[in-house]
Coordinates of C-alpha atoms and ligand atoms in Angstrom, one line a residue:
X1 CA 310.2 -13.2 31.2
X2 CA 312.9 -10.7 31.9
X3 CA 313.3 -8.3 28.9
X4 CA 315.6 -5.4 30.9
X5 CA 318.2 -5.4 27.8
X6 CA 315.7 -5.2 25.0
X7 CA 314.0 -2.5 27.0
X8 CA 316.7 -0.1 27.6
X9 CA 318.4 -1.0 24.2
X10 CA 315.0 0.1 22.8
X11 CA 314.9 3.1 24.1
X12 CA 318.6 4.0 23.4
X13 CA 317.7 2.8 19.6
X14 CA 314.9 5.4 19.2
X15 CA 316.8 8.3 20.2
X16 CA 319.1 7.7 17.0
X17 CA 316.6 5.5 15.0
X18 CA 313.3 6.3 13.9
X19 CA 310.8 4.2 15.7
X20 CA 313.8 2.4 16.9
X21 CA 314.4 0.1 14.3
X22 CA 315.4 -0.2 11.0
X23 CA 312.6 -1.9 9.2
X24 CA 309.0 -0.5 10.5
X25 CA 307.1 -4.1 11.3
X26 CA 310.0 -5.2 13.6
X27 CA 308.6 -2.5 16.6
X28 CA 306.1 -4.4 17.4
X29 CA 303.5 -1.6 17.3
X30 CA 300.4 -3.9 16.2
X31 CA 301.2 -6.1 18.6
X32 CA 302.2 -4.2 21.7
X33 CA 304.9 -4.3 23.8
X34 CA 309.2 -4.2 23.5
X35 CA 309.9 -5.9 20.2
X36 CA 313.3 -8.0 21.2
X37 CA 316.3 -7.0 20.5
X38 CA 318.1 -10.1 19.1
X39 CA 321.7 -11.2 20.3
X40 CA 322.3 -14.2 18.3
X41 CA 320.7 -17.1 16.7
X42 CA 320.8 -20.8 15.7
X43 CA 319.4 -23.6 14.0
X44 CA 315.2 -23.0 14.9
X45 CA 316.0 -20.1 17.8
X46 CA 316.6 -16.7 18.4
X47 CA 318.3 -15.8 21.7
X48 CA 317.7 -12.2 22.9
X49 CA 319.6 -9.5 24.6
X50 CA 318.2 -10.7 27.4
X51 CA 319.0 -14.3 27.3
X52 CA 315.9 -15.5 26.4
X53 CA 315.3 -17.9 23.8
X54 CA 312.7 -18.9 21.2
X55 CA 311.8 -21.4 18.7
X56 CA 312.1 -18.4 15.8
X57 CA 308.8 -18.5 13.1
X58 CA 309.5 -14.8 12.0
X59 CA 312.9 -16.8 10.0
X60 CA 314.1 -13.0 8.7
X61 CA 310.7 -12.8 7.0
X62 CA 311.7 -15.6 5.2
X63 CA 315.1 -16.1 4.6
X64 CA 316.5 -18.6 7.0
X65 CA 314.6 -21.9 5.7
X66 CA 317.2 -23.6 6.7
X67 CA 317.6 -22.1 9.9
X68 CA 319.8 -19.5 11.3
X69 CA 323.7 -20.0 11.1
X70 CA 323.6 -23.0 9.0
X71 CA 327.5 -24.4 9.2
X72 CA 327.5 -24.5 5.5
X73 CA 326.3 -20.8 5.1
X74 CA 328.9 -19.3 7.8
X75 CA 331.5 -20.8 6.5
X76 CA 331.3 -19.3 2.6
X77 CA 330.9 -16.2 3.9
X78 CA 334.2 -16.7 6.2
X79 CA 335.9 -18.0 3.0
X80 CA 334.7 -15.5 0.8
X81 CA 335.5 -12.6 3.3
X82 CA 339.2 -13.8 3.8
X83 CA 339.3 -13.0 -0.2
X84 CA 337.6 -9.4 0.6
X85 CA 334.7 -8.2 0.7
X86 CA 333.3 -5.9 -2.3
X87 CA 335.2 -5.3 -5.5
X88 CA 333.1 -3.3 -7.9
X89 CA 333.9 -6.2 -10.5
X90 CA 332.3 -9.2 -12.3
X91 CA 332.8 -12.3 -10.4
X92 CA 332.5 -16.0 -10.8
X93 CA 330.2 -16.5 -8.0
X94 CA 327.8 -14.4 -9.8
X95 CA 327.7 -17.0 -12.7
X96 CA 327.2 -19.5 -10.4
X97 CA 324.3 -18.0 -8.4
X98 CA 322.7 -17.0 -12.0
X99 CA 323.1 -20.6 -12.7
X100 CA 320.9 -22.4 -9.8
X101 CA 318.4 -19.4 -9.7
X102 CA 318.3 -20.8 -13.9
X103 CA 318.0 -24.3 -12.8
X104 CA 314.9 -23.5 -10.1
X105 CA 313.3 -20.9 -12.8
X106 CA 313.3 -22.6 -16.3
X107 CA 311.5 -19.2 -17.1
X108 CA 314.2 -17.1 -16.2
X109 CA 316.7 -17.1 -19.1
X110 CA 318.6 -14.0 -17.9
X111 CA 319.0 -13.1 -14.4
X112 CA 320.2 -9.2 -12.6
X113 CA 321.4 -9.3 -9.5
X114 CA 320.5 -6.1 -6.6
X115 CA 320.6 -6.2 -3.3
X116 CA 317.2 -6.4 -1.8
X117 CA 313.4 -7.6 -3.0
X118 CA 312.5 -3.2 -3.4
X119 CA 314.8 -2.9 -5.5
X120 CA 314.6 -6.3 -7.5
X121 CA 310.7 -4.9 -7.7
X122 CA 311.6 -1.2 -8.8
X123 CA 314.1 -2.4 -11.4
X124 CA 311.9 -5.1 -13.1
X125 CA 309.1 -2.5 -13.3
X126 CA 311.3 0.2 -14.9
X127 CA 311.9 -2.5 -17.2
X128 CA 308.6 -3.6 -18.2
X129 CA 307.8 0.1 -18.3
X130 CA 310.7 0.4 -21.0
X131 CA 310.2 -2.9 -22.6
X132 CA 306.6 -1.8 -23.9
X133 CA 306.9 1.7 -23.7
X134 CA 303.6 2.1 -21.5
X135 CA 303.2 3.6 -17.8
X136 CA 300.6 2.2 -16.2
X137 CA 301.3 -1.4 -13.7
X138 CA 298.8 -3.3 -12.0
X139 CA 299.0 -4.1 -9.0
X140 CA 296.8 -6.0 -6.2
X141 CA 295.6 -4.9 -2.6
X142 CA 297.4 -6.0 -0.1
X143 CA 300.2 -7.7 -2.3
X144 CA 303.9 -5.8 -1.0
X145 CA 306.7 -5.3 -3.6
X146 CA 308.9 -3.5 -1.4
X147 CA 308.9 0.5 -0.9
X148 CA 309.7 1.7 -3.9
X149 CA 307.0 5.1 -5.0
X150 CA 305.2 2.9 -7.4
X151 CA 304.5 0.3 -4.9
X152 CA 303.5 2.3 -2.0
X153 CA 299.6 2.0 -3.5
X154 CA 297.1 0.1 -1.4
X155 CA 300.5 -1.9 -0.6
X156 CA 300.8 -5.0 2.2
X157 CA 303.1 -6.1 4.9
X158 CA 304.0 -2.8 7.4
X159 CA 302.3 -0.5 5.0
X160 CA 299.2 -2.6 5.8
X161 CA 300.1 -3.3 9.6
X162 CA 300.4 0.6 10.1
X163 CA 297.0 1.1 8.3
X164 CA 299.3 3.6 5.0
X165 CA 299.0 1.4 2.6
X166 CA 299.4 4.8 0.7
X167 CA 302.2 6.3 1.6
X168 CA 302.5 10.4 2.4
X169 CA 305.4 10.9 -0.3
X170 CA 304.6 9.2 -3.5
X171 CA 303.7 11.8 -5.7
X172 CA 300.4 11.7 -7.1
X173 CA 301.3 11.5 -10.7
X174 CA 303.8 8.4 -9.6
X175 CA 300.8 6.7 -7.9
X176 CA 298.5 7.6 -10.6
X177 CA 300.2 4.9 -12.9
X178 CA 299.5 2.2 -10.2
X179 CA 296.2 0.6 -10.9
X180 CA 295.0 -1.5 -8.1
X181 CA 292.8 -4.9 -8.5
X182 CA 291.4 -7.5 -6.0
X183 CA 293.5 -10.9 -6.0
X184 CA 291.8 -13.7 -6.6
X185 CA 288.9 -11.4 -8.9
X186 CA 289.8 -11.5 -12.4
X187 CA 287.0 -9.6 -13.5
X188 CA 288.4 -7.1 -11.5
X189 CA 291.8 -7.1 -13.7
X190 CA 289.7 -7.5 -16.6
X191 CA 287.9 -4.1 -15.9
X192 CA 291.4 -2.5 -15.3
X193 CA 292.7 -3.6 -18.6
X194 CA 289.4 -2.2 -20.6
X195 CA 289.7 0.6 -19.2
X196 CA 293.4 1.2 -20.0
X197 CA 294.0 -0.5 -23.4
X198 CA 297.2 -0.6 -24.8
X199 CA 298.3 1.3 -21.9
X200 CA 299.5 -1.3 -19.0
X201 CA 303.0 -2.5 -18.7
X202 CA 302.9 -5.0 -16.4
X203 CA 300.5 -7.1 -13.7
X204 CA 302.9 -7.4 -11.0
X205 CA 301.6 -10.3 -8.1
X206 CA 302.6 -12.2 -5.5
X207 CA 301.2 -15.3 -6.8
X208 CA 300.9 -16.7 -3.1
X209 CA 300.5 -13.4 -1.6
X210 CA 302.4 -13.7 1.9
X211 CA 301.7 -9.9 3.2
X212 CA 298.2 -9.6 4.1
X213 CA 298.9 -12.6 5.8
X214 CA 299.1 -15.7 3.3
X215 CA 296.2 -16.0 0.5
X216 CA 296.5 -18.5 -1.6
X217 CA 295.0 -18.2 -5.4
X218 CA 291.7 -19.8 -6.0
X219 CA 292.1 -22.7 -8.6
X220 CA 292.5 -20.8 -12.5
X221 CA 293.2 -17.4 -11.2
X222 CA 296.8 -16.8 -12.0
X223 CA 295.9 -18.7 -15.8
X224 CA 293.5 -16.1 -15.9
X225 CA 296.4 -13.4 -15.2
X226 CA 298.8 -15.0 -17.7
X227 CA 295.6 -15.1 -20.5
X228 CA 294.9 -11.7 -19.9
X229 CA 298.3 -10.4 -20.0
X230 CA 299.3 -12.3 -22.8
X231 CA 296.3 -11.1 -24.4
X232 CA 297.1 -7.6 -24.0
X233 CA 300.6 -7.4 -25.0
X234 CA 301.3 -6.7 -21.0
X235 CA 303.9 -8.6 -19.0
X236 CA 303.0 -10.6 -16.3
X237 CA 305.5 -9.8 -13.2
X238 CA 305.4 -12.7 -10.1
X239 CA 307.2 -11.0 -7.4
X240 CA 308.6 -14.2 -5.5
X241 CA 310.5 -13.0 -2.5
X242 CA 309.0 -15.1 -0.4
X243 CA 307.9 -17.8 -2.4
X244 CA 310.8 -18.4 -4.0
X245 CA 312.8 -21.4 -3.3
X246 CA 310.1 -21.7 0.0
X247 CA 306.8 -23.1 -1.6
X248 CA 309.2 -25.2 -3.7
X249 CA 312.6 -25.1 -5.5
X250 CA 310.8 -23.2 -8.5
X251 CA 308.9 -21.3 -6.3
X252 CA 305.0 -20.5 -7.0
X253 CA 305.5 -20.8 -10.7
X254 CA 306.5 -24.7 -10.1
X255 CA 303.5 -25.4 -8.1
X256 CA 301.0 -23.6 -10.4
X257 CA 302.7 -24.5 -14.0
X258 CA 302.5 -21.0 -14.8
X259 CA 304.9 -19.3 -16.9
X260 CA 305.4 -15.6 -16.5
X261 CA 307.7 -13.1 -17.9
X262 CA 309.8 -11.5 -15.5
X263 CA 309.9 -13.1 -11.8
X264 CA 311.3 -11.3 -9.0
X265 CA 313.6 -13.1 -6.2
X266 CA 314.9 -11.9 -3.1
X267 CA 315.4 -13.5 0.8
X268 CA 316.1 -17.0 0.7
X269 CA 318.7 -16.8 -2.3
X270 CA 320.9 -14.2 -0.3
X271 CA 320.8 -16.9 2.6
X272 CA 320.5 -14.2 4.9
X273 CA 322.5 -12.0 3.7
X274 CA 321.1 -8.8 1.3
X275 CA 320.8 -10.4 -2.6
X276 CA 317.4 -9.8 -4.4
X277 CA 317.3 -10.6 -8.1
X278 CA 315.2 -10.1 -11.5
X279 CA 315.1 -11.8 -14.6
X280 CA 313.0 -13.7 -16.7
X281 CA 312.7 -13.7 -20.9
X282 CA 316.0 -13.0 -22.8
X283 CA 314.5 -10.2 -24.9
X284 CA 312.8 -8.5 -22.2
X285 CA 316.3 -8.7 -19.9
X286 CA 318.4 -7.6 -22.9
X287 CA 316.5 -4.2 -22.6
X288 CA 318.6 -3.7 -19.6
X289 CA 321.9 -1.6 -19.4
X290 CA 324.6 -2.3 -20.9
X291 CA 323.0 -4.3 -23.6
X292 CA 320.1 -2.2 -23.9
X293 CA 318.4 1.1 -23.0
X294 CA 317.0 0.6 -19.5
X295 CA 319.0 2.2 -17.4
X296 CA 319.7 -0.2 -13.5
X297 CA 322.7 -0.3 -11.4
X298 CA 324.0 -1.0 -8.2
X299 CA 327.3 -1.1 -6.0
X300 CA 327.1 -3.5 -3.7
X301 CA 324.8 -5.8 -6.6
X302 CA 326.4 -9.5 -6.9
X303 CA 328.6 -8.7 -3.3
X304 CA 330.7 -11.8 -3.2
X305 CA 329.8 -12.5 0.6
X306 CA 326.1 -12.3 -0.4
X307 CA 326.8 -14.4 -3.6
X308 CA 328.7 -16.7 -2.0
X309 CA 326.1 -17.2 1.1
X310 CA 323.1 -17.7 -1.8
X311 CA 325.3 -20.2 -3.1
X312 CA 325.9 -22.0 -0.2
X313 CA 321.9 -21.8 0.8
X314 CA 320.7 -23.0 -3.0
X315 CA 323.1 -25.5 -3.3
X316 CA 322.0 -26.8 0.3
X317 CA 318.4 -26.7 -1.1
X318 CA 319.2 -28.1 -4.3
X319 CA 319.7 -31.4 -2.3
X320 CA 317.2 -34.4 -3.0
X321 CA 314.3 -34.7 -0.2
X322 CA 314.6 -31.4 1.2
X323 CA 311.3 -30.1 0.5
X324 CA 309.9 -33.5 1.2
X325 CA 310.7 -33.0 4.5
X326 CA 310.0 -29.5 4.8
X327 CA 306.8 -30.3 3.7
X328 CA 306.3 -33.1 6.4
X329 CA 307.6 -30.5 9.5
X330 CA 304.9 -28.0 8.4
X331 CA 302.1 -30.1 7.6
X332 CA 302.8 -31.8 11.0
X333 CA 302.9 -28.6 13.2
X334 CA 299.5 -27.0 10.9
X335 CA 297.5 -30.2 11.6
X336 CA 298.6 -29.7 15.2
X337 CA 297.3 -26.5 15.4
X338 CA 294.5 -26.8 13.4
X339 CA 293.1 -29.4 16.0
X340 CA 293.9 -26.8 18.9
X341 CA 292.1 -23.8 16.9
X342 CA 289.1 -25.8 16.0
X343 CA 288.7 -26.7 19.7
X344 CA 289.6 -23.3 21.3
X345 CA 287.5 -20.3 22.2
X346 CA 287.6 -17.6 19.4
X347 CA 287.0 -18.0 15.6
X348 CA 290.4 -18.9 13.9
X349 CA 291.0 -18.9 9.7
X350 CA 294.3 -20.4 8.7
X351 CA 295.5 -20.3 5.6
X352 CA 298.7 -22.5 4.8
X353 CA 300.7 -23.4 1.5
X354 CA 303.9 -25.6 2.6
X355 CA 305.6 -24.1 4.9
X356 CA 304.6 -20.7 5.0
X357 CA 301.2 -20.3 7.1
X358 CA 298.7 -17.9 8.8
X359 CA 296.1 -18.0 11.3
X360 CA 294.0 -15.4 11.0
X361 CA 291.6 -14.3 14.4
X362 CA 288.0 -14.6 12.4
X363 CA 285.5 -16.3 10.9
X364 CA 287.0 -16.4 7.6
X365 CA 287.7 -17.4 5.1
X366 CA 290.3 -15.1 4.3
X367 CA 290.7 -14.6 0.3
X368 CA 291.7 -11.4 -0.4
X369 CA 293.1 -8.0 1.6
X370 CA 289.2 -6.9 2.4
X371 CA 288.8 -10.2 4.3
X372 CA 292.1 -10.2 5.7
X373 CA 291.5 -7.0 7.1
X374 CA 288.3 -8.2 9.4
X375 CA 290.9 -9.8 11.6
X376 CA 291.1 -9.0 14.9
X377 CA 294.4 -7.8 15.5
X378 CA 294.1 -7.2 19.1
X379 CA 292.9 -11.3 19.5
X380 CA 295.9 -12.0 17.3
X381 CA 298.7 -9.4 19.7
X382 CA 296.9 -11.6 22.9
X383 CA 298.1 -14.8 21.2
X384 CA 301.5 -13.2 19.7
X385 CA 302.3 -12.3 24.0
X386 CA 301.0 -15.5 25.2
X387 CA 303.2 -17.4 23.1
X388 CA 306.3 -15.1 23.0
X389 CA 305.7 -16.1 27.2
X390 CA 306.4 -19.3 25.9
X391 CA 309.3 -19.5 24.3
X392 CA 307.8 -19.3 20.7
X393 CA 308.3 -16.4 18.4
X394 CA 305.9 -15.4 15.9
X395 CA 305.2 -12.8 13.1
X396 CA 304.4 -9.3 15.1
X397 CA 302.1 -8.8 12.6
X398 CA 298.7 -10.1 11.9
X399 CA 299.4 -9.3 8.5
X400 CA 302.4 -11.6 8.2
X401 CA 303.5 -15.2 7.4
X402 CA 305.0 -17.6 9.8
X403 CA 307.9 -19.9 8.3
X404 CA 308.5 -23.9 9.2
X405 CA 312.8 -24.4 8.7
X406 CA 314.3 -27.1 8.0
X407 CA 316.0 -27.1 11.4
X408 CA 312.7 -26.9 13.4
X409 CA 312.5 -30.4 14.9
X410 CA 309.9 -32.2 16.0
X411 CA 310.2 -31.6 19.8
X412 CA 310.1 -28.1 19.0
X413 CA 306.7 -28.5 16.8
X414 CA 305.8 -30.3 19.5
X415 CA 306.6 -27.7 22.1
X416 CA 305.2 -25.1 19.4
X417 CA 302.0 -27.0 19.5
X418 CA 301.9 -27.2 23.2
X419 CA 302.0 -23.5 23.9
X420 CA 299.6 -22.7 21.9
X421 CA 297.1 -25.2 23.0
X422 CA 298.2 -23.0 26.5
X423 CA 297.6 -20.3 25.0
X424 CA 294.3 -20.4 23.4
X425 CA 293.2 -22.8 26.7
X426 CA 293.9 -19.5 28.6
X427 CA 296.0 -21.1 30.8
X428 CA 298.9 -19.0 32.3
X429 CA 302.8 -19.0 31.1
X430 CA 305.5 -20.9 33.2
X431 CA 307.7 -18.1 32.1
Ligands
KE4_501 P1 313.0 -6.1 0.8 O1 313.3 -4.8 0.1 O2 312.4 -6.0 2.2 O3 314.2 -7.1 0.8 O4 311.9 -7.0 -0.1 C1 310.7 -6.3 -0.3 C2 309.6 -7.4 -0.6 C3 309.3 -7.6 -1.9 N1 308.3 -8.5 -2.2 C4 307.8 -9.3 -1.3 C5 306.7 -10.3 -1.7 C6 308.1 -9.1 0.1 O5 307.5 -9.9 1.0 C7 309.1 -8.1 0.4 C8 309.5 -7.9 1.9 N2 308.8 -8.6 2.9 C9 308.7 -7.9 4.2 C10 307.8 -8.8 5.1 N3 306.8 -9.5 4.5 C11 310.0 -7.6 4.7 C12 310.0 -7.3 6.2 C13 310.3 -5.9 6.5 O6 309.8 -5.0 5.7 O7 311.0 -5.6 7.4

């Protein structure tokens, strides 16, 4: 596979780019190698500089479920950009957007729009902090929420990938107000919130945790969260970036029934383009500025390109069947790989819910970040190369999720499947 173009475009990026990219897991440090330098993409592929194409899993790190350049998506944005671009103002669209994220999340009453997951995360813990007038959060290992100083404790995703899941720059007494908890322990919350009565503002989780690889909660564990927290007076935060709208319309909260106070959106309802968004119970969300107190802004929040492509994605999603057969494209490319992995060489541990999956090189099983991190990352980079050789583009990161579209069809589960059996058979690439 000729990757000439990504190569020198690489090294030209990291002489005005730190590391060369913009967003630290996209170098493909864990993983070896050149990470690609994308030229364009559409429907289930990425094409790179190079002219190579793939059947794309990565998806934006989860915003293009329903594939990349969906008609319907590029031509809001081309509507809305003939009408400008920013205006600093209150728009319709934004009404609009507040509106399906209201009809997918009965629990949100009052939305806030931003313009990416950290800051959706930063803002809705400022929130809770001024909502009950306490400091401390909770947080669990492994769980990302963005790069905000509060966050950066034992956090996932590149933090975890680059082995600083504590970042150099987060003052001490910032991190000092971040407790940390196992997921899927509730003693170990419990312990937390005896130790700190009265004093915890929030628990904020990803209730299907997608950045120490996906772990899914153990049957009762995120009741457990919402009894505790109610208990306490503390509110109970589910950062849904990337299960929002994937897992189902209504996200994580859907499939579990659980109810929490402020929810956190980001990815998917941007369609691509840079929207995150908070909100949850009236009286929390009328704390917020102008109504209230605590203080959040934003220039670019509610951008009418970004609205209007969120729009166009929800509204797309909104449609009857679609995560019918979302479900049916994912569940037929993980039992297809599930029958490779059980027959090939090395110990595999997949973890799947819907669409979002992944396979983990150990034993298993994989419930929490000290499990996740017995992987074997350098088993996981050989299968990362083997199928990149293939045509077939997956997290560069063990600690990642892989994402089924909706455009991703059969053939290319089929193909999907295929390499991998390759792959894992040991077998060398075409390519
Ligand atoms: P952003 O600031 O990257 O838009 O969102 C932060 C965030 C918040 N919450 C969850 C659950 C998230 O997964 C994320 C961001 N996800 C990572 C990958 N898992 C983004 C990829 C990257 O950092 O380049």
């Amino acid at each position: 596979m000729n990757t000439s173009i990504s190569k020198k475009l690489f090294r030209q990026a990291q002489k005005v780019i730190p590391g060369g990219v913009n967003s630290p897991v996209r170098a493909f440090r864990s993983v070896g190698g050149t990470p690609l330098f994308v030229a364009k993409a559409k429907g289930a592929t990425v094409t790179d500089a190079d002219g190579n194409t793939f059947l794309d899993y990565v998806s934006s790190w989860g915003p293009m479920i329903l594939g990349h350049a969906h008609p319907k998506i590029v031509s809001a944005i081309r509507r809305a950009a003939e009408r400008g671009t920013s205006y600093g103002a209150p728009t319709a669209g934004e009404i609009a957007l507040a509106g399906l994220i209201r009809k997918a999340f009965p629990s949100i009453e009052k939305v806030r729009l931003v313009s990416s997951g950290t800051e959706a995360a930063m803002s809705a813990v400022r929130l809770a902090r001024g909502f009950t007038g306490r400091d401390k959060i909770v947080k669990f290992e492994g769980c990302y929420h963005g790069h905000a100083d509060p966050m950066l404790v034992k956090a996932g995703s590149g933090a975890l990938t680059f082995g600083q899941p504590d970042s150099p720059g987060v003052p001490a007494d910032t991190a000092k107000h971040t407790l940390t908890a196992t997921f899927n322990d509730a003693a170990s919350v419990r312990q937390l919130f005896d130790r700190n009565r009265g004093q915890i503002a929030a628990v904020i989780v990803e209730p299907i945790p997608g950045n120490m690889g996906v772990v899914p909660p153990t049957p009762g564990f995120l009741d457990e969260l919402r009894e505790i927290t109610r208990t306490a007076g503390t509110l109970l935060v589910f950062d849904e970036v990337i299960t929002g709208f994937r897992v189902a319309f209504g996200g994580a909260q859907e499939l579990f029934g659980i109810v929490p106070d402020l929810t956190i959106l980001g990815k998917i309802i941007g369609g691509g383009l840079p929207v995150g968004a908070f909100g949850g119970r009236r009286d929390v969300m009328d704390a917020l500025s102008p109504e209230g107190p605590v203080y959040q802004a934003g220039t670019l929040s509610g951008n009418p390109l970004a609205v209007a492509a969120g729009i166009a994605a929800l509204t797309e999603l909104s449609k009857r069947g679609t995560y019918r057969n979302l479900a049916e494209k994912a569940d037929y490319l993980g039992e297809g790989l599930q029958g490779i992995f059980r027959k090939s060489g090395g110990p595999t541990w997949t973890n799947r819910v819907g669409s979002m999956w992944t396979t983990f090189f150990q034993e298993g099983p994989v419930v929490d970040y000290a499990t996740a991190k017995k992987s074997d990352t350098a088993a996981y980079g050989r299968y990362f190369h083997g199928m990149l050789r293939r045509g077939v583009y997956l997290a560069p990161s063990q600690f990642e999720a892989g994402f089924v579209s909706l455009a991703h069809t059969r053939r290319d589960l089929d193909r999907t499947i295929g390499a991998a059996r390759e792959v894992l058979a040991g077998r060398p690439a075409g390519r």
